[in-house]
Coordinates of C-alpha atoms in Angstrom, one line a residue:
M250 CA -0.1 0.1 0.0
T251 CA 2.4 2.9 1.0
G252 CA 6.2 1.4 -1.1
K253 CA 8.5 4.0 -2.6
H254 CA 8.5 2.1 -5.7
G255 CA 5.2 0.3 -5.9
G256 CA 1.9 0.4 -4.2
V257 CA -1.4 2.6 -4.0
A258 CA 0.0 5.7 -2.6
T259 CA 3.0 5.7 -5.6
K260 CA 0.7 5.0 -8.0
I261 CA -1.6 8.1 -7.6
K262 CA 1.6 10.3 -6.8
L263 CA 2.3 9.0 -10.8
V264 CA -0.6 10.6 -11.7
T265 CA -1.4 13.8 -9.1
E266 CA 1.9 15.4 -7.6
N267 CA -0.2 17.2 -5.2
C268 CA -1.6 14.4 -3.4
T269 CA -0.4 14.1 0.0
F270 CA 0.6 10.5 2.2
I271 CA 0.1 10.7 5.6
H272 CA 0.9 7.5 7.6
C273 CA -1.7 6.4 10.0
S274 CA -0.4 8.1 13.6
I275 CA -2.1 5.6 15.3
H276 CA -0.4 2.5 13.9
R277 CA 2.6 5.1 14.1
E278 CA 2.3 4.4 17.9
A279 CA 1.6 1.3 17.9
L280 CA 5.1 0.5 15.7
V281 CA 6.5 2.6 18.6
V282 CA 5.1 0.5 21.6
K283 CA 7.1 -2.4 19.9
R284 CA 10.1 -2.0 20.9
M285 CA 11.2 -2.6 24.4
P286 CA 13.8 -3.5 26.7
E287 CA 14.5 -7.7 26.2
P288 CA 13.3 -8.2 30.4
F289 CA 10.0 -6.4 29.1
K290 CA 9.7 -8.6 26.4
L291 CA 10.3 -11.4 28.3
V292 CA 7.6 -10.8 30.9
L293 CA 5.4 -9.3 28.1
Q294 CA 5.4 -13.0 26.3
E295 CA 5.2 -14.7 29.7
I296 CA 2.2 -12.3 30.6
I297 CA 0.5 -13.4 27.1
K298 CA 0.7 -17.7 27.9
V299 CA -0.7 -17.1 31.6
V300 CA -3.9 -15.3 30.2
K301 CA -3.6 -18.0 27.1
F302 CA -3.6 -20.8 29.7
I303 CA -6.7 -19.8 31.8
K304 CA -9.1 -18.1 29.0
S305 CA -8.5 -20.1 25.7
R306 CA -9.7 -23.2 27.6
A307 CA -13.5 -23.7 28.2
L308 CA -12.6 -25.3 31.4
Q309 CA -10.1 -23.6 32.9
S310 CA -11.9 -20.0 31.8
R311 CA -15.4 -21.5 33.7
L312 CA -13.0 -22.3 37.0
F313 CA -11.5 -19.4 37.2
T314 CA -14.5 -17.3 36.8
K315 CA -16.3 -19.3 39.5
L316 CA -13.2 -18.2 41.8
C317 CA -13.3 -14.9 41.0
S318 CA -17.4 -14.7 41.9
E319 CA -16.6 -16.3 45.3
M320 CA -13.6 -14.1 46.4
G321 CA -16.0 -10.7 45.3
S322 CA -13.5 -10.1 42.4
D323 CA -14.2 -6.6 40.6
H324 CA -13.8 -8.9 38.0
I325 CA -14.6 -12.5 37.0
Q326 CA -12.7 -13.0 33.7
L327 CA -9.2 -12.3 31.9
L328 CA -8.9 -10.2 28.6
L329 CA -7.4 -11.5 25.3
H330 CA -4.6 -9.7 23.5
T331 CA -4.7 -9.6 20.1
E332 CA -2.3 -7.6 17.7
V333 CA -5.3 -5.8 15.3
R334 CA -7.0 -4.3 18.5
W335 CA -4.2 -1.5 19.4
L336 CA -6.3 -1.1 22.4
S337 CA -6.4 -4.8 23.8
R338 CA -2.7 -5.0 25.1
G339 CA -3.1 -2.3 27.8
R340 CA -6.7 -3.5 28.8
M341 CA -5.2 -7.1 29.4
L342 CA -2.5 -5.7 31.4
C343 CA -4.5 -4.1 33.2
R344 CA -6.9 -6.4 34.0
L345 CA -4.7 -9.1 34.8
F346 CA -2.9 -7.2 37.5
E347 CA -6.0 -6.5 39.0
L348 CA -6.8 -10.4 39.2
H349 CA -3.3 -11.3 40.1
S350 CA -4.0 -12.4 42.9
E351 CA -6.7 -14.6 41.9
V352 CA -4.7 -15.7 39.1
Q353 CA -1.8 -17.0 41.9
L354 CA -4.1 -19.0 43.9
F355 CA -6.0 -20.5 40.9
L356 CA -2.2 -21.4 39.4
G357 CA -1.4 -22.8 42.8
E358 CA -3.4 -25.8 42.1
T359 CA -2.4 -26.9 38.5
N360 CA 0.8 -27.8 36.8
F361 CA 1.2 -24.6 34.7
E362 CA 4.8 -24.2 34.3
L363 CA 4.7 -20.5 34.9
K364 CA 3.1 -20.7 38.0
D365 CA 5.6 -19.7 39.7
K366 CA 5.8 -16.2 38.4
L367 CA 3.0 -15.2 40.4
T368 CA 4.5 -15.4 43.1
D369 CA 7.7 -13.4 42.3
N370 CA 7.7 -9.6 43.4
L371 CA 9.7 -8.7 40.8
W372 CA 7.5 -10.1 38.2
I373 CA 4.9 -8.5 40.2
T374 CA 6.2 -5.1 39.7
T375 CA 7.2 -5.5 36.0
L376 CA 3.7 -6.5 35.3
A377 CA 2.2 -3.1 37.4
Y378 CA 4.7 -0.9 35.3
L379 CA 3.8 -2.4 32.0
S380 CA 0.1 -2.1 32.6
D381 CA 0.5 1.3 33.7
I382 CA 2.7 2.2 30.4
F383 CA -0.2 0.8 28.0
N384 CA -2.3 2.8 29.7
R385 CA -1.0 5.6 29.3
L386 CA -0.2 4.8 25.6
N387 CA -3.9 3.7 25.7
V388 CA -5.3 7.1 26.4
L389 CA -3.1 8.6 23.9
N390 CA -4.3 6.2 21.5
L391 CA -7.7 7.3 22.2
S392 CA -7.4 11.3 22.2
L393 CA -5.7 10.7 18.4
Q394 CA -9.4 9.7 17.7
G395 CA -12.3 11.5 16.4
K396 CA -13.7 13.3 13.3
S397 CA -12.5 17.0 14.5
I398 CA -8.3 15.9 14.7
N399 CA -6.0 17.2 12.4
R400 CA -2.2 17.4 11.8
F401 CA -2.1 20.6 14.7
S402 CA -3.9 18.5 17.1
M403 CA -1.9 15.1 16.4
N404 CA 0.8 16.8 16.7
D405 CA 0.7 18.8 19.9
K406 CA -0.7 15.7 21.9
I407 CA 2.5 13.4 20.2
K408 CA 4.8 16.6 21.9
A409 CA 3.0 16.1 25.0
F410 CA 3.5 12.9 25.3
I411 CA 7.0 12.8 24.6
K412 CA 7.8 15.6 27.2
I413 CA 5.8 13.9 29.6
I414 CA 8.2 10.6 29.3
E415 CA 10.9 11.9 29.3
M416 CA 9.8 14.1 33.2
I417 CA 8.5 10.5 33.9
S418 CA 12.4 9.2 33.2
N419 CA 13.6 11.6 35.1
N420 CA 11.2 11.4 38.3
V421 CA 12.0 7.6 38.1
S422 CA 15.8 8.4 38.7
N423 CA 14.9 10.0 42.1
E424 CA 12.6 6.7 42.9
N425 CA 9.3 8.7 42.2
L426 CA 6.4 6.4 41.1
Q427 CA 3.5 8.5 40.8
S428 CA 3.3 8.7 37.7
F429 CA 2.5 4.5 37.7
P430 CA -0.3 4.5 39.9
N431 CA -0.3 0.2 40.1
L432 CA 3.0 -0.2 40.4
E433 CA 3.2 2.9 43.7
Q434 CA 0.2 1.2 44.7
F435 CA 1.6 -2.7 44.9
V436 CA 5.3 -1.4 46.3
T437 CA 3.7 0.6 48.9
E438 CA 1.3 -2.3 50.1
H439 CA 3.6 -4.9 50.0
E440 CA 6.2 -2.6 51.8
L441 CA 8.9 -3.4 49.1
Q442 CA 11.6 -1.9 47.3
V443 CA 11.6 -1.3 43.8
E444 CA 14.8 -2.7 42.3
A445 CA 17.8 -1.5 41.2
D446 CA 17.6 -3.5 37.7
L447 CA 14.1 -2.5 37.7
I448 CA 14.6 1.4 37.7
K449 CA 17.2 0.9 34.8
N450 CA 14.8 -0.9 32.5
I451 CA 11.9 1.7 32.9
K452 CA 14.6 4.6 32.7
H453 CA 15.8 2.9 29.6
N454 CA 12.2 2.0 27.9
C455 CA 11.3 5.7 28.4
K456 CA 14.4 6.7 26.5
M457 CA 13.5 4.4 24.5
L458 CA 9.8 5.6 24.1
K459 CA 11.1 9.3 23.9
T460 CA 13.7 8.5 20.7
T461 CA 11.3 6.0 18.7
F462 CA 8.1 8.7 19.0
E463 CA 10.6 11.3 17.6
E464 CA 11.8 8.8 15.2
Y465 CA 8.6 8.5 13.4
F466 CA 6.8 11.4 14.1
K467 CA 9.0 13.8 12.0
E468 CA 6.6 16.5 10.8
D469 CA 7.1 20.2 11.3
Y470 CA 4.4 22.2 10.6
S471 CA 5.7 25.6 12.0
E472 CA 5.3 27.2 8.1
F473 CA 1.5 26.5 8.7
F474 CA 1.0 28.3 11.7
W475 CA -1.0 30.8 10.2
I476 CA -3.5 28.5 9.5
R477 CA -4.4 27.9 12.9
N478 CA -4.8 31.4 13.9
P479 CA -4.0 33.7 11.3
F480 CA -5.0 36.7 13.7
I481 CA -1.8 36.4 15.7
L482 CA 0.9 37.3 13.5
D483 CA 2.9 39.4 12.6
L484 CA 5.0 41.0 9.8
D485 CA 8.0 38.7 10.0
D486 CA 6.1 35.6 11.1
I487 CA 4.3 35.3 7.7
P488 CA 5.7 32.6 5.7
K489 CA 7.9 33.0 2.2
T490 CA 6.7 30.2 0.5
L491 CA 3.2 32.1 -0.2
T492 CA 3.0 34.7 -2.9
N493 CA 2.5 38.6 -2.7
N494 CA -1.3 38.1 -3.1
E495 CA -1.5 35.6 -0.4
K496 CA 0.7 37.6 1.9
E497 CA -1.8 41.0 1.4
S498 CA -4.6 38.7 2.3
L499 CA -3.1 37.0 5.0
I500 CA -2.7 40.5 6.5
E501 CA -5.8 41.9 5.7
L502 CA -7.3 38.9 7.3
S503 CA -5.3 39.5 10.8
C504 CA -6.7 42.4 10.9
D505 CA -10.7 41.7 10.1
E506 CA -12.1 42.1 13.4
S507 CA -15.5 40.9 13.0
L508 CA -13.8 37.2 11.9
K509 CA -11.3 37.1 14.9
I510 CA -14.6 36.9 16.9
E511 CA -16.0 34.2 14.2
F512 CA -12.7 32.5 14.8
T513 CA -13.1 32.0 18.3
K514 CA -16.7 30.4 18.2
L515 CA -16.0 27.6 14.6
E516 CA -13.7 24.9 14.5
L517 CA -10.8 25.3 12.5
G518 CA -11.6 23.5 9.2
V519 CA -15.2 24.7 9.3
F520 CA -13.9 28.7 10.0
W521 CA -11.4 28.3 6.6
I522 CA -14.7 26.7 4.6
K523 CA -16.8 30.2 5.7
I524 CA -14.5 33.1 4.4
K525 CA -13.3 30.8 1.2
N526 CA -15.6 33.1 -0.6
E527 CA -14.0 36.4 0.7
Y528 CA -10.3 34.7 1.1
P529 CA -10.2 31.8 -1.6
L530 CA -6.1 31.4 -2.0
L531 CA -6.0 31.7 1.6
S532 CA -9.0 29.2 1.9
K533 CA -7.7 26.6 -0.4
I534 CA -4.4 26.8 0.8
A535 CA -5.6 25.9 4.8
L536 CA -8.3 23.4 3.3
L537 CA -5.5 21.3 1.5
F538 CA -3.6 21.3 4.4
L539 CA -6.1 20.4 6.9
L540 CA -8.4 18.0 4.6
P541 CA -6.1 14.9 4.7
F542 CA -7.1 11.8 7.7
T543 CA -4.5 12.0 10.7
T544 CA -5.7 8.7 11.2
T545 CA -7.8 5.5 10.0
Y546 CA -10.7 6.4 12.8
L547 CA -13.2 7.2 10.4
C548 CA -12.2 3.9 7.9
E549 CA -12.6 2.4 11.4
T550 CA -15.8 3.6 12.2
G551 CA -17.6 2.3 9.0
F552 CA -16.3 -0.8 9.3
S553 CA -17.8 -0.8 12.6
S554 CA -20.9 0.3 11.8
M555 CA -21.5 -2.1 9.1
I556 CA -20.7 -5.1 11.2
E557 CA -23.5 -3.5 13.4
V558 CA -26.0 -3.0 10.5
K559 CA -25.3 -5.8 8.2
N560 CA -26.2 -9.1 10.7
K561 CA -27.8 -12.4 10.5
F562 CA -31.1 -10.1 10.9
R563 CA -30.0 -8.0 8.9
N564 CA -29.0 -9.2 5.6
K565 CA -29.4 -6.7 3.5
L566 CA -27.7 -6.5 0.1
N567 CA -27.3 -2.8 -0.5
L568 CA -25.9 -1.4 2.5
E569 CA -25.3 2.0 1.9
P570 CA -28.4 3.7 2.3
N571 CA -28.2 1.9 6.0
L572 CA -24.8 3.6 6.5
R573 CA -25.4 7.0 5.6
L574 CA -27.9 7.0 7.9
K575 CA -25.4 5.5 10.5
L576 CA -22.6 7.7 9.9
S577 CA -24.7 11.0 9.8
N578 CA -24.4 13.2 12.0
T579 CA -27.4 14.6 11.5
E580 CA -30.4 13.0 13.6
P581 CA -33.5 12.5 12.0
D582 CA -37.2 14.1 13.5
I583 CA -39.2 11.2 14.1
S584 CA -42.2 12.9 15.4
S585 CA -41.9 15.1 11.9
L586 CA -41.8 12.0 9.5
I587 CA -44.5 10.2 11.7
S588 CA -46.7 12.8 11.9
N589 CA -46.4 12.7 7.6
L590 CA -47.6 9.8 7.3
Q591 CA -51.7 8.5 7.3
I592 CA -52.6 6.0 9.8
H593 CA -53.4 2.7 7.7
G594 CA -57.3 3.1 8.5
S595 CA -58.1 -0.5 10.0
H596 CA -56.1 0.6 13.0

């Protein structure tokens, strides 16, 4: 799809040089988190084996559910991990940490090869850290989704996350674990001292995350900052890439106080659409910049809606009308529609 010498993106660029290709930011994030220190990779593999041992066997799963019910646990099931669901790994880790006492008790009566891991404090603290860091990544993942996300907002969230990771790394050096609630809770409740190797691996992981995020997200939109807010520019801030006519239009726009008020009330894309007749040159540049999707969110939404619409109870072949209704932001006025229909005389 995205190869340099072949694939859809390359073929389209042969036809039109003005097309813009953007790698989905959520997919890039999923690639970033795959890089981690070897000890963490090993623990993660063992965690997946533990979950599969219980979850993928019907009898084991039923017995574990019964055990959790009898113990009054908040949850009665573990969650499986799948690579194609970007939130699943973090949720699986959080659920296992929440039920690690129940899992320890359950595996104690089996011959499972990894049952001793649930009694190893270092292994549990590593699990706690992984659940915390992947939960943070899930929060970032969710913040990158939505219909109003554009390249500016995506770039802001990634930059903020990189700075937060850098701050967390500095805090860990001082044994400040407040950024990892599960890890801090486990260490405090069991009166443990976090081992030096774990601190070292956490710092190394944070450094790897920071470096890899910077590697995958290199975008610099400084020359398009005028699109984000054209009313706070000075003459020295006007990009040199604009033509003289575009620069003059930008100066006129920046001094228009009535549009400045409108700008504070409207979304960025809506604002540039509204002024496209008055400032066509600037509006065209702005909309072409804002138009590309930063993620596959809208595509995934369409697939999810299709699964809901096309099921065994509604197997209609033509999905287009139903999907348009499902994906539309317009709410139908049911009362008005019903009032215009004539009730059958026999009722």
